[in-house]
PDB file of C-alpha atoms (C1' of nucleotides) in Angstrom:
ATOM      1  CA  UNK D   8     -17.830 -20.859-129.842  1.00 95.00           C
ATOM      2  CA  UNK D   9     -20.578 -20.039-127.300  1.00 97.00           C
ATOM      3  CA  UNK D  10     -24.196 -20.977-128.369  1.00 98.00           C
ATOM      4  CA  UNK D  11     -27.248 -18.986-126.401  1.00 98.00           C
ATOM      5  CA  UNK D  12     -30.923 -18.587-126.671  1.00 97.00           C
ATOM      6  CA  UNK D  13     -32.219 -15.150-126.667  1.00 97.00           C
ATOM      7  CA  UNK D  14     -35.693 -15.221-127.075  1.00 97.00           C
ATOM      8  CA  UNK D  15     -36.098 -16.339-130.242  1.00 98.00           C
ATOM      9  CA  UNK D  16     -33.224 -15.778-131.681  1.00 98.00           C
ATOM     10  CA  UNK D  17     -30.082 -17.780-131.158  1.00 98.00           C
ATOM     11  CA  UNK D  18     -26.623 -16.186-130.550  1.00 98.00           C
ATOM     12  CA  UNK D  19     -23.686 -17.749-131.469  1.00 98.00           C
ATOM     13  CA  UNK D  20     -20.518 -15.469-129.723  1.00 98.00           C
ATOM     14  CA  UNK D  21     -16.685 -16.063-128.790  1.00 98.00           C
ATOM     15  CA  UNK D  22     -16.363 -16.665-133.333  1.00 97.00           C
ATOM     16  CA  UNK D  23     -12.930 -17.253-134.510  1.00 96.00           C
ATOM     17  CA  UNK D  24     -12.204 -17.150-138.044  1.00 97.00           C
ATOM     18  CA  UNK D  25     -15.710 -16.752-139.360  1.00 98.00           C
ATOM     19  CA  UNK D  26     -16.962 -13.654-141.701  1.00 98.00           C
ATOM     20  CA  UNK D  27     -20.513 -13.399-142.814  1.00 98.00           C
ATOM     21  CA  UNK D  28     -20.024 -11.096-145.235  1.00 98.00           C
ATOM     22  CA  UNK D  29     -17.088 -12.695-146.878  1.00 98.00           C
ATOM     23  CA  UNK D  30     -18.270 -16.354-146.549  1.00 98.00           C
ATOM     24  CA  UNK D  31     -21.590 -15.075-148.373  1.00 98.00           C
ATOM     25  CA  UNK D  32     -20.384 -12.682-150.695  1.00 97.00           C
ATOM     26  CA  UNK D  33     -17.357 -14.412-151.886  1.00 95.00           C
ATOM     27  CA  UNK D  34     -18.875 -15.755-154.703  1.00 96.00           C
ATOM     28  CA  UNK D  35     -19.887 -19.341-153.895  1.00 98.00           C
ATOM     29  CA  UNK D  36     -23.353 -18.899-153.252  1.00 98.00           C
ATOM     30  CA  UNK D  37     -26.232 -17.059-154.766  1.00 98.00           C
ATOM     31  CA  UNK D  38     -29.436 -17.169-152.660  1.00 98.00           C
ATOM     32  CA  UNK D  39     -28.569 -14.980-149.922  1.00 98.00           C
ATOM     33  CA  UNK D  40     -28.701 -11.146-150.131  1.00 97.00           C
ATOM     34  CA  UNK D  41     -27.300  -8.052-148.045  1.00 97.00           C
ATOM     35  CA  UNK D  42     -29.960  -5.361-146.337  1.00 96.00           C
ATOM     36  CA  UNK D  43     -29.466  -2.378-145.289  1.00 95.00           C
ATOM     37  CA  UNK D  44     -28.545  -3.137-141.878  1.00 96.00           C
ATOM     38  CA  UNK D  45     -26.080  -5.097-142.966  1.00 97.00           C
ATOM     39  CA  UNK D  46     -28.250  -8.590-142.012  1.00 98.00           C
ATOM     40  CA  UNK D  47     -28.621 -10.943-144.413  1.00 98.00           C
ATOM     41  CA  UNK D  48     -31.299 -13.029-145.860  1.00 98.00           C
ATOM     42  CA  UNK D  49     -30.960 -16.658-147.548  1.00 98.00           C
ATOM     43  CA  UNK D  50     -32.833 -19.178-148.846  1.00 98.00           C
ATOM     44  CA  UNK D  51     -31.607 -22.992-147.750  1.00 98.00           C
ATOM     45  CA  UNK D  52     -33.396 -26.521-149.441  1.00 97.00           C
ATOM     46  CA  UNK D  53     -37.059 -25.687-147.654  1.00 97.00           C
ATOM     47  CA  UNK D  54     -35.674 -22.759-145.221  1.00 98.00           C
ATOM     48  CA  UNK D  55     -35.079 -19.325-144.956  1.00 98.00           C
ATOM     49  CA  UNK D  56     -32.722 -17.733-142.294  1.00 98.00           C
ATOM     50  CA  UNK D  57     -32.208 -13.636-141.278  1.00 98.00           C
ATOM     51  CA  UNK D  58     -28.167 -13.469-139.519  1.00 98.00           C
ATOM     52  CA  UNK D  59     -26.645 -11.042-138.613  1.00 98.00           C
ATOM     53  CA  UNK D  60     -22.704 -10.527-137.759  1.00 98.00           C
ATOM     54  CA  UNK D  61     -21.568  -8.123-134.894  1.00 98.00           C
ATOM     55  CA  UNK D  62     -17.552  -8.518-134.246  1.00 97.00           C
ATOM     56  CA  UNK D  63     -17.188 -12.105-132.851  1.00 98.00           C
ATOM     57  CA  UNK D  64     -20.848 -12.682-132.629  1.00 98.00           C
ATOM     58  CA  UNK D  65     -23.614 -14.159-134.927  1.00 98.00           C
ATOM     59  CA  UNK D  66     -27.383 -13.317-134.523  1.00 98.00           C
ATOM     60  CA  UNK D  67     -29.442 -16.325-136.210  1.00 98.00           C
ATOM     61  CA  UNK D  68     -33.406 -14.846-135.989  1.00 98.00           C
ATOM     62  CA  UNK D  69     -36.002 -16.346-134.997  1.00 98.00           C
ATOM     63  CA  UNK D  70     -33.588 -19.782-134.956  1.00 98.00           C
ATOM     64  CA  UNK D  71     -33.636 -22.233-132.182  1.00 98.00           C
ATOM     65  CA  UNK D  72     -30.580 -24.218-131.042  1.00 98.00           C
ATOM     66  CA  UNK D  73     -32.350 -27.096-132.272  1.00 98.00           C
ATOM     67  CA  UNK D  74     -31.953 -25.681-135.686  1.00 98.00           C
ATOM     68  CA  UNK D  75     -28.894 -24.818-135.475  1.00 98.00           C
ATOM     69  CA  UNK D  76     -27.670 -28.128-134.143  1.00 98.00           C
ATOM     70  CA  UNK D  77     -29.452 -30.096-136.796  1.00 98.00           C
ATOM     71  CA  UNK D  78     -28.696 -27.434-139.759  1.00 98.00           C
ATOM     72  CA  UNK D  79     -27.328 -24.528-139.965  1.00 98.00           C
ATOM     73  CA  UNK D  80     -24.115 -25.241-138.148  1.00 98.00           C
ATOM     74  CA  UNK D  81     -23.537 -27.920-140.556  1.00 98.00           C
ATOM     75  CA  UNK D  82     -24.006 -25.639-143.710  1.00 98.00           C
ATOM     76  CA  UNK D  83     -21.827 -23.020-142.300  1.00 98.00           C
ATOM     77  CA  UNK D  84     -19.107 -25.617-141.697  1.00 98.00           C
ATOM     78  CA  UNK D  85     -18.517 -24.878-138.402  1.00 98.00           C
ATOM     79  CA  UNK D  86     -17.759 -27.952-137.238  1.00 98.00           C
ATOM     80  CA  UNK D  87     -14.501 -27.948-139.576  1.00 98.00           C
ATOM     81  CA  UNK D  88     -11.544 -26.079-137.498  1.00 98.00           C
ATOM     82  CA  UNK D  89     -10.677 -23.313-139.710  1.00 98.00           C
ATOM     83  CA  UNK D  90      -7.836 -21.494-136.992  1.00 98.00           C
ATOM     84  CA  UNK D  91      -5.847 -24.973-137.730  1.00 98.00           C
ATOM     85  CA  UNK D  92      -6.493 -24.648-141.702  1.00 98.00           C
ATOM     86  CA  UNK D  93      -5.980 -20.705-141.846  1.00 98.00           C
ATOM     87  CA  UNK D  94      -2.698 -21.341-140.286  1.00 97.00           C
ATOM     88  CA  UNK D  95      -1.724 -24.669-142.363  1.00 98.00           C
ATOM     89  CA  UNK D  96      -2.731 -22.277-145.434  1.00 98.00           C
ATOM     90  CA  UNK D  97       0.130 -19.764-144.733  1.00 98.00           C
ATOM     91  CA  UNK D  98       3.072 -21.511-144.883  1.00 97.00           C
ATOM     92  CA  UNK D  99       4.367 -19.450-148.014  1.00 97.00           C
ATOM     93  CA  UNK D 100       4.382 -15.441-148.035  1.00 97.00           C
ATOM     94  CA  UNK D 101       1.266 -15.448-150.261  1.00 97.00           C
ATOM     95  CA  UNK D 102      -0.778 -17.561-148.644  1.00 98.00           C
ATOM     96  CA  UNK D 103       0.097 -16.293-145.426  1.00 98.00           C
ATOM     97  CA  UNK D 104      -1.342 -12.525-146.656  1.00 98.00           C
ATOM     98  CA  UNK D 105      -4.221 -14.357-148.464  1.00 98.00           C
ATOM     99  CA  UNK D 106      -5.135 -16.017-145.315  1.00 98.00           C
ATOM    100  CA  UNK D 107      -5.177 -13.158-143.237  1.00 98.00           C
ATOM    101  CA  UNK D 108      -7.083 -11.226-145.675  1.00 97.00           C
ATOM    102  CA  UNK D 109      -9.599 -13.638-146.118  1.00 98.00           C
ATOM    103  CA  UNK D 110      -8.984 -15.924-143.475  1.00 97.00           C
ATOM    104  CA  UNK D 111     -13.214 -15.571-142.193  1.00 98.00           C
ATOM    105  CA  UNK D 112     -14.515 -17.040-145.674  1.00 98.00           C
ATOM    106  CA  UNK D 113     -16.138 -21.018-144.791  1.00 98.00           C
ATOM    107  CA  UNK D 114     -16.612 -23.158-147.785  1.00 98.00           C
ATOM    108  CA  UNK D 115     -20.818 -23.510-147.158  1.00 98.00           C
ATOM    109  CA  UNK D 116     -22.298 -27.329-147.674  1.00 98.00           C
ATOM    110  CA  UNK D 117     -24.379 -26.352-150.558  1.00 98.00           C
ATOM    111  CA  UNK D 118     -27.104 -28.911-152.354  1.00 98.00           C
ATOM    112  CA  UNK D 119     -25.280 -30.604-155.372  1.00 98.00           C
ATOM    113  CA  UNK D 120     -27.691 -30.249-157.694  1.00 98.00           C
ATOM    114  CA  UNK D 121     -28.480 -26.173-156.837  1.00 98.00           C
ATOM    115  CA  UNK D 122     -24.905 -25.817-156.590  1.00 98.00           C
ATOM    116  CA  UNK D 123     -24.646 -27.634-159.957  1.00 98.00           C
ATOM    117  CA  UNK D 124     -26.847 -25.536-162.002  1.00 98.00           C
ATOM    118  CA  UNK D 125     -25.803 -22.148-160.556  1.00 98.00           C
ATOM    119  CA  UNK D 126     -22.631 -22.807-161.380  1.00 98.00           C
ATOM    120  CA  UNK D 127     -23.559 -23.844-164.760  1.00 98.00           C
ATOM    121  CA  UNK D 128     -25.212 -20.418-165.509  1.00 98.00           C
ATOM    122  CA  UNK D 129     -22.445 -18.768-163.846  1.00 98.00           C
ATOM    123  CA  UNK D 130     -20.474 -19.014-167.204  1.00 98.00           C
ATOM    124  CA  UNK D 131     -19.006 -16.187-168.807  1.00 98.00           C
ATOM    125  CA  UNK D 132     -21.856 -14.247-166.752  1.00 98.00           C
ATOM    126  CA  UNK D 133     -21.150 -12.071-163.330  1.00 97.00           C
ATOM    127  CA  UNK D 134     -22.107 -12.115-160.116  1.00 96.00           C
ATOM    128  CA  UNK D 135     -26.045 -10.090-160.200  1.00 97.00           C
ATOM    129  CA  UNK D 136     -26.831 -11.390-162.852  1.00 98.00           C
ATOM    130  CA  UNK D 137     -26.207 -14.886-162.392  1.00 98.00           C
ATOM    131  CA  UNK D 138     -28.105 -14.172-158.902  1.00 98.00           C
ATOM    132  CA  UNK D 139     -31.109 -12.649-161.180  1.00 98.00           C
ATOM    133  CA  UNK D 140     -31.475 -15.622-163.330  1.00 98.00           C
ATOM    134  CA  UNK D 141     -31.340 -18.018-160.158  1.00 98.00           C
ATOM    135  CA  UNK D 142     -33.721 -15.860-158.437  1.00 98.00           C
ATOM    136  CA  UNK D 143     -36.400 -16.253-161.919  1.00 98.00           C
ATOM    137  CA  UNK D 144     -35.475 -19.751-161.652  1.00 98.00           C
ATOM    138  CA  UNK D 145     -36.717 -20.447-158.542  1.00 98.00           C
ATOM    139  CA  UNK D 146     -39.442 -18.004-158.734  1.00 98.00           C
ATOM    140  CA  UNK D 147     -40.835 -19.767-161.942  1.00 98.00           C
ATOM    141  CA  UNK D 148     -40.077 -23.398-161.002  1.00 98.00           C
ATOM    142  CA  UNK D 149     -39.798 -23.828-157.856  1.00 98.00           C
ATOM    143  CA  UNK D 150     -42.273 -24.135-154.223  1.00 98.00           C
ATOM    144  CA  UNK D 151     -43.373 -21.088-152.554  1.00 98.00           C
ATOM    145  CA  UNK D 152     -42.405 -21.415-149.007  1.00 98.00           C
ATOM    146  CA  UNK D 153     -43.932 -18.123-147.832  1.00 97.00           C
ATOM    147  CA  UNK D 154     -44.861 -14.942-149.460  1.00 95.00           C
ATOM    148  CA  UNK D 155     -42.496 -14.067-152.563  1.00 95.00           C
ATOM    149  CA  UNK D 156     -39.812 -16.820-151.303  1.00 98.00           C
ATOM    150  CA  UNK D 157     -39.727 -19.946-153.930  1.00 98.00           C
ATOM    151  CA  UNK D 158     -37.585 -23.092-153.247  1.00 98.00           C
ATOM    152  CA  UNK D 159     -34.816 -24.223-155.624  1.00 98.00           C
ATOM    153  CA  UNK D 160     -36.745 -26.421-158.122  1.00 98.00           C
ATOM    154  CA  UNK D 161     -35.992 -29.823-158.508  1.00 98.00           C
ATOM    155  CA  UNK D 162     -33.900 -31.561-161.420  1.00 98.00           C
ATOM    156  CA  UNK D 163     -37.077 -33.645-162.207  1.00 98.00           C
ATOM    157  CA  UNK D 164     -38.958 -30.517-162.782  1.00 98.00           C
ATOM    158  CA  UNK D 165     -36.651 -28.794-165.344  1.00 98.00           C
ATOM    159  CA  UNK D 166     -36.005 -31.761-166.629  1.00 98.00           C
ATOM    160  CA  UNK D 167     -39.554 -31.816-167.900  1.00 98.00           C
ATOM    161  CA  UNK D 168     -38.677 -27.996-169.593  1.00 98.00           C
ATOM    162  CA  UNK D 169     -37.786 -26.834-173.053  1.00 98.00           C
ATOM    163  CA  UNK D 170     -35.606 -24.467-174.057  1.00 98.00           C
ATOM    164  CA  UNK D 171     -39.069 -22.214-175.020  1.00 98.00           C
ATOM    165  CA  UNK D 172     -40.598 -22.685-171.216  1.00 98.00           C
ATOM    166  CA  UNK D 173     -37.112 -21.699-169.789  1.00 98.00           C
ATOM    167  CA  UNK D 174     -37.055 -18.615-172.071  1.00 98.00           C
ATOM    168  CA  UNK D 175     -38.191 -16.302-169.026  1.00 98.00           C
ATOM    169  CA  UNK D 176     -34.826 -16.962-167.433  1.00 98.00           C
ATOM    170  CA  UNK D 177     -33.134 -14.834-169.824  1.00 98.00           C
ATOM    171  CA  UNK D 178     -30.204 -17.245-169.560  1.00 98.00           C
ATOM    172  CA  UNK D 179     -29.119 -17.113-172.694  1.00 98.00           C
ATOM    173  CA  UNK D 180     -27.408 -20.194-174.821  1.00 98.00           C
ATOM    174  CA  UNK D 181     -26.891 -21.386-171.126  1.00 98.00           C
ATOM    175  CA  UNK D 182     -30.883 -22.574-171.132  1.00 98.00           C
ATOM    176  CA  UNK D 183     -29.613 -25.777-173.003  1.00 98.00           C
ATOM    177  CA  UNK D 184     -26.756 -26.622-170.333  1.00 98.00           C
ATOM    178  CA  UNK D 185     -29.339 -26.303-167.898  1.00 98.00           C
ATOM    179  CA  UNK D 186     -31.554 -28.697-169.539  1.00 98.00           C
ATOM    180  CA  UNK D 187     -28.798 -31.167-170.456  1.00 98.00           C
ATOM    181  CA  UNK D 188     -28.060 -31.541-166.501  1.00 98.00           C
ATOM    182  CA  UNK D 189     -31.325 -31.879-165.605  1.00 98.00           C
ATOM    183  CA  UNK D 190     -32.073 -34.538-168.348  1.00 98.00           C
ATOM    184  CA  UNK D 191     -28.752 -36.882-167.456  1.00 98.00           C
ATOM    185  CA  UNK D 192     -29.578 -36.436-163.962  1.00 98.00           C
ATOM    186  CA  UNK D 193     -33.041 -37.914-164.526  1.00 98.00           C
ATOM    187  CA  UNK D 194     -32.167 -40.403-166.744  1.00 98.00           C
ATOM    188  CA  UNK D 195     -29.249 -41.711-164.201  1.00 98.00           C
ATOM    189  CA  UNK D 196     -26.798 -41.197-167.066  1.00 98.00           C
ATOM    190  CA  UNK D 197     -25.307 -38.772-164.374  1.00 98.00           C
ATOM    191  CA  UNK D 198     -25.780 -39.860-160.317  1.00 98.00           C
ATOM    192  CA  UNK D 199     -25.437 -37.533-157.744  1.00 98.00           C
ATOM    193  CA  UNK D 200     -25.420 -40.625-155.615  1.00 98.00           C
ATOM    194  CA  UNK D 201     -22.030 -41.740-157.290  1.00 98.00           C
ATOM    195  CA  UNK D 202     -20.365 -38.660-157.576  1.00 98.00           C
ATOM    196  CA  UNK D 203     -20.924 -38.386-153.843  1.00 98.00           C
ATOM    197  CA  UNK D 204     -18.737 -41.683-153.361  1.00 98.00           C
ATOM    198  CA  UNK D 205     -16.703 -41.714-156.514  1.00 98.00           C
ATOM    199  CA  UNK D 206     -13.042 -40.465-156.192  1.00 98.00           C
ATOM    200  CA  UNK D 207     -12.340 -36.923-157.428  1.00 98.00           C
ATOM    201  CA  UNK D 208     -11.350 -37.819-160.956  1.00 97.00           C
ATOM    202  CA  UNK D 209     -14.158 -39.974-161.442  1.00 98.00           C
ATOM    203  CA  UNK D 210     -16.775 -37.565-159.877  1.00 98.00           C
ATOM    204  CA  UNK D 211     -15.458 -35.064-162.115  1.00 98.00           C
ATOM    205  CA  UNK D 212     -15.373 -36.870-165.257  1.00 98.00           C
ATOM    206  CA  UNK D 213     -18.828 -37.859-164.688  1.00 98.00           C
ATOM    207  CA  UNK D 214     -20.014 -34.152-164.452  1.00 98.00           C
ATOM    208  CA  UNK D 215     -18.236 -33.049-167.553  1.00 98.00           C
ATOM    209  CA  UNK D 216     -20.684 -35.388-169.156  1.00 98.00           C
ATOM    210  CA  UNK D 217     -22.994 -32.799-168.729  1.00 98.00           C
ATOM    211  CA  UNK D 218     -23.176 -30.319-171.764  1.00 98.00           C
ATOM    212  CA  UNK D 219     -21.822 -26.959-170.574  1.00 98.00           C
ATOM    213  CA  UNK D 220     -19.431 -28.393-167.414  1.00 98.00           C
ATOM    214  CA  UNK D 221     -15.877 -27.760-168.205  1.00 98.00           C
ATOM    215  CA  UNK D 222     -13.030 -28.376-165.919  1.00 98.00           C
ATOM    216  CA  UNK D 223     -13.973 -24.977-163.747  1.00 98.00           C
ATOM    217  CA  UNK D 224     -17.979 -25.561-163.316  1.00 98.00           C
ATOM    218  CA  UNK D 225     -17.224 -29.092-162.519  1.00 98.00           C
ATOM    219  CA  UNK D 226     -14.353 -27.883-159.605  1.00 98.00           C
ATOM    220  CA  UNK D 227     -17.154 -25.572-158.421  1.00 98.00           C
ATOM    221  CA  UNK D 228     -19.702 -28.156-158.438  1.00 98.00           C
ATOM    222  CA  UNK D 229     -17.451 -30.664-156.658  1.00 98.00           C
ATOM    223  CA  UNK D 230     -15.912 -27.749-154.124  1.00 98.00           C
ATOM    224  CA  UNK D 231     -19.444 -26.053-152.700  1.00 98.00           C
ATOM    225  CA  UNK D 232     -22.020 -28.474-153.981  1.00 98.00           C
ATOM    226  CA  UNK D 233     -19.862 -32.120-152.770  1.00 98.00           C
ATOM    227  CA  UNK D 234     -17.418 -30.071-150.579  1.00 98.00           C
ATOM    228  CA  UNK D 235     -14.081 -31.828-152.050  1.00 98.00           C
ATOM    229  CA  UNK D 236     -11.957 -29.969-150.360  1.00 98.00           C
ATOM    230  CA  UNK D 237      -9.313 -30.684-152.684  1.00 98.00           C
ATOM    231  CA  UNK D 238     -11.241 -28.810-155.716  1.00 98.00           C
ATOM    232  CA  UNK D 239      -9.226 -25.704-157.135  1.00 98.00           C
ATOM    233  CA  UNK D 240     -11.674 -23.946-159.848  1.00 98.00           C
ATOM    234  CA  UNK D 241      -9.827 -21.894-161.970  1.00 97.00           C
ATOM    235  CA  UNK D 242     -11.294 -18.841-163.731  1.00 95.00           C
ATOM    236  CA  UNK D 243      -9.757 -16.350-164.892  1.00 93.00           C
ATOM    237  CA  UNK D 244      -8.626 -14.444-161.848  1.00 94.00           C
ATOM    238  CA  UNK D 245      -6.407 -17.869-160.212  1.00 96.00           C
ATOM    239  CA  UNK D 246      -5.319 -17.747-163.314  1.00 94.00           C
ATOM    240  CA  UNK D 247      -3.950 -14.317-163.245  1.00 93.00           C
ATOM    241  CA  UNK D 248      -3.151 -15.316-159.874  1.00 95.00           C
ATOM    242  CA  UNK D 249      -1.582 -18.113-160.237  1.00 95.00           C
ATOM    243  CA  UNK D 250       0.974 -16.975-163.343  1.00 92.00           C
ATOM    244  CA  UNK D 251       2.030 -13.925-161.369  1.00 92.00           C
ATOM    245  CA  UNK D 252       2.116 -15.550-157.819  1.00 95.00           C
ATOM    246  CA  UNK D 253       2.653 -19.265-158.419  1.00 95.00           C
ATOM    247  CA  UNK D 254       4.283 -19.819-161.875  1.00 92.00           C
ATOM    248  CA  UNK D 255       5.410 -23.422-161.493  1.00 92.00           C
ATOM    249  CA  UNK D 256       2.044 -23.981-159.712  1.00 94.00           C
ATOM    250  CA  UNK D 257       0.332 -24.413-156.159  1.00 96.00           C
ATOM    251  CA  UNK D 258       2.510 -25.631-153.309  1.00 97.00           C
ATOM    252  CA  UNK D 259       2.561 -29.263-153.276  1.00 96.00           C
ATOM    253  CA  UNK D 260       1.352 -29.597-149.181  1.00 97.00           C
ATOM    254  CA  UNK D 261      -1.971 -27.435-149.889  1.00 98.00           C
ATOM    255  CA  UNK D 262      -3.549 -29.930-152.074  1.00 97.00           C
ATOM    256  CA  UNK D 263      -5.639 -31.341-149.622  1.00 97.00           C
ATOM    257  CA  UNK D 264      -7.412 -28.136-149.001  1.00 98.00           C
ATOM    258  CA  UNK D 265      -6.830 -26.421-152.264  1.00 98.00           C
ATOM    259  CA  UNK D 266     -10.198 -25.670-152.640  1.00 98.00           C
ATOM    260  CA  UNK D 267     -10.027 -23.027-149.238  1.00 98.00           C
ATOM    261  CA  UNK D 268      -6.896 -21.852-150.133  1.00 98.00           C
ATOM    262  CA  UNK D 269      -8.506 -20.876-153.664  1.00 98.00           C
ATOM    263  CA  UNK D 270     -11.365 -19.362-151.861  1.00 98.00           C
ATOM    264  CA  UNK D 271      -8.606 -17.322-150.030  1.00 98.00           C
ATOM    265  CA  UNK D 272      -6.920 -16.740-152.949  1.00 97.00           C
ATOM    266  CA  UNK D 273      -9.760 -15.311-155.245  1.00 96.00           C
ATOM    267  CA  UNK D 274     -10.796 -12.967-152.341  1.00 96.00           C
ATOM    268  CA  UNK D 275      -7.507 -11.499-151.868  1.00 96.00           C
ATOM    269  CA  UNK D 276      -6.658 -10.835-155.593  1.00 95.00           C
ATOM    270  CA  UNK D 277     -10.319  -9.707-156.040  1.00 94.00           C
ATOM    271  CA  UNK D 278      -9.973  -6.734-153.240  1.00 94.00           C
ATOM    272  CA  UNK D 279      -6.282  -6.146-154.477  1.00 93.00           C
ATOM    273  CA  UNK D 280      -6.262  -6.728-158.237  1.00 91.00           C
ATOM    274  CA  UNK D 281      -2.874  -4.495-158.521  1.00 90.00           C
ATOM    275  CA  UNK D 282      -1.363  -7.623-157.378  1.00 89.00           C
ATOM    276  CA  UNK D 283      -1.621  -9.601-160.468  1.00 87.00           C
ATOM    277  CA  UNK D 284      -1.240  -6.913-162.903  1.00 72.00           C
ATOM    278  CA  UNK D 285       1.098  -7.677-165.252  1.00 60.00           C
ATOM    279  CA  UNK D 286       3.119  -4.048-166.065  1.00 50.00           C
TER     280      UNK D 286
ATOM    281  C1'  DA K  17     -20.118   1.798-178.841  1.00 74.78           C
ATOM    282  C1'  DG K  18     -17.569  -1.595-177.166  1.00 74.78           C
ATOM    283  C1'  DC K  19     -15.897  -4.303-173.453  1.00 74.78           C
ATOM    284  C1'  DC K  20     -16.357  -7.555-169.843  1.00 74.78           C
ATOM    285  C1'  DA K  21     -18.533 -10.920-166.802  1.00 74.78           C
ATOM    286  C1'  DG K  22     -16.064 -16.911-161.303  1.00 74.78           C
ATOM    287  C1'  DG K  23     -16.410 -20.650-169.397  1.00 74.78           C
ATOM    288  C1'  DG K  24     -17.545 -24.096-172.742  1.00 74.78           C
ATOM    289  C1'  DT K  25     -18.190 -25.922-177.420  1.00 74.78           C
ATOM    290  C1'  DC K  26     -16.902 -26.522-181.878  1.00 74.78           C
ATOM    291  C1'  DT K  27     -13.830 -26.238-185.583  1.00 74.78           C
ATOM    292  C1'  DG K  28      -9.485 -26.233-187.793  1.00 74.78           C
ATOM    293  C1'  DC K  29      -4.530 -26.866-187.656  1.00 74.78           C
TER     294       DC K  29
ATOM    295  C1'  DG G   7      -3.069 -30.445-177.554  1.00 74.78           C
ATOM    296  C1'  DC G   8      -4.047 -25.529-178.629  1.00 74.78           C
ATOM    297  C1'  DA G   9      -5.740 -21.155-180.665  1.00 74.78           C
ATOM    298  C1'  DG G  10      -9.806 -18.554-182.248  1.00 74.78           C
ATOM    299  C1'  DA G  11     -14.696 -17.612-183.259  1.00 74.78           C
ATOM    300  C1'  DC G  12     -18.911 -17.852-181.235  1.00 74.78           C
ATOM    301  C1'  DC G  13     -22.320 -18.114-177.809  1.00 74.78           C
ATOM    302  C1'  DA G  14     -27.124 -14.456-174.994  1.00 74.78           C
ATOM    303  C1'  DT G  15     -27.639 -10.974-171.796  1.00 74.78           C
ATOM    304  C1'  DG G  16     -26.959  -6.839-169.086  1.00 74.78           C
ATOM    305  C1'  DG G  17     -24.169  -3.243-166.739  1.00 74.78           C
ATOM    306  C1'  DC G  18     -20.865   0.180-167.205  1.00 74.78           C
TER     307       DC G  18
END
DNA sequence: AGCCAGGGTCTGC
DNA sequence: GCAGACCATGGC
């Protein structure tokens, strides 16, 4: 990886493993959106970045290497070696075509709580819209940082919400979860802080105190808000996955990065769904 | 119109 | 433990 200034952009070039578009539209995240030109635009905590992916080579704009150093090569996980995990992850014949497929996804270091509550609305919901209702969340409770760009609000601030103020969300019977996390964060009964050092059962656990966090919002939470690499979410694709692929479960040796090779996973069954069709 | 969407809760065996 | 109804909303 070769880092350059160009003006004021910063160009990252000589990229192994890395894909833009997969990493951001894999289903992790849900502040960043695709233009025309194929760039794309995401809010971060306070930030905002434009990127852009040619081949081997990233275009950060208007992004100094000072930024980069201090950020944004941290949230995109580059400092994790992903040739070494890609080829760890293919010791069977599945993961092997999993990981080539989708071999350029990074697991992003999201913000626990943001990562939380997405994931919380994500339930029995898709993609755009769970994006929509983020997107009125932050635009309703959350900073402006420049012109029509609103930070993710803070747990303190919904906290201090009802069910009636959240209404404009159009979240559905998931405006209660919402405020349930936000309340037991505030109150302590939940600690991001101890989830942070907790072991995985325990950090777990303590999130499925929330109302609304099941076993598979909790992985999430843990996977791309806490980056446990050793989360597996389950919905209801590694499920189909995993009865028609793995039926007396994941290998053993993955379980350390379990969470990447489910990212692989998900990606690959997604694109190819004729491969866990059941005839 | 009816089904599904990166699920979870609540109830009843 | 495990199945089944139910939960709001929007796109197809």
């Amino acid at each position: 990886m070769k880092i350059t200034e160009n003006g004021k952009n910063l160009v990252i070039s000589e990229l192994d493993c890395f894909s833009l578009k997969d990493t951001l539209n894999c289903g992790q995240c849900f502040r960043w959106d695709e233009r025309e030109d194929g760039s794309f635009f995401g809010v971060v905590q306070n930030k905002t970045l434009t990127l852009k992916q040619e081949n081997d080579t990233l275009t950060l704009f208007d992004t100094s290497k000072t930024d980069f150093l201090d950020f944004w090569q941290e949230y995109f996980d580059f400092n994790l070696n992903y040739t070494e995990i890609k080829s760890f992850l293919s010791k069977d014949e599945v993961m092997q075509k999993a990981s080539t497929f989708a071999g350029g996804i990074h697991i992003l270091k999201q913000d626990p709580w943001e990562t939380l509550c997405s994931f919380i609305i994500s339930q029995n919901n898709n993609i755009p819209r769970i994006k929509g209702i983020v997107s009125r969340l932050c635009e309703t409770f959350g900073d402006k940082i420049t012109d029509g760009v609103y930070s993710f609000p803070s747990y303190e601030v919904i906290a201090n919400q009802t069910v009636e103020t959240l209404a404009p969300l159009r979240s559905g019977f998931r405006a209660k979860y919402i405020l349930d996390a936000a309340k037991k964060l505030q109150s302590g009964e939940v600690s991001i802080e101890r989830i942070k050092t907790a072991d995985f059962s325990n950090a777990k656990e303590e999130l499925m105190k929330i109302l609304g966090v099941g076993t598979k919002v909790a992985d999430c939470a843990l996977l791309y808000g806490f980056y446990r690499l050793e989360a597996f979410p389950e919905d209801v694709w590694i499920k189909r996955a995993m009865a028609s692929l793995y039926p007396n479960g994941l290998p053993e040796e993955y379980t350390s990065y379990a969470g990447i090779a489910q990212q692989y996973l998900f990606h690959y069954v997604r694109n190819f769904p004729e491969i866990v069709k059941i005839p």
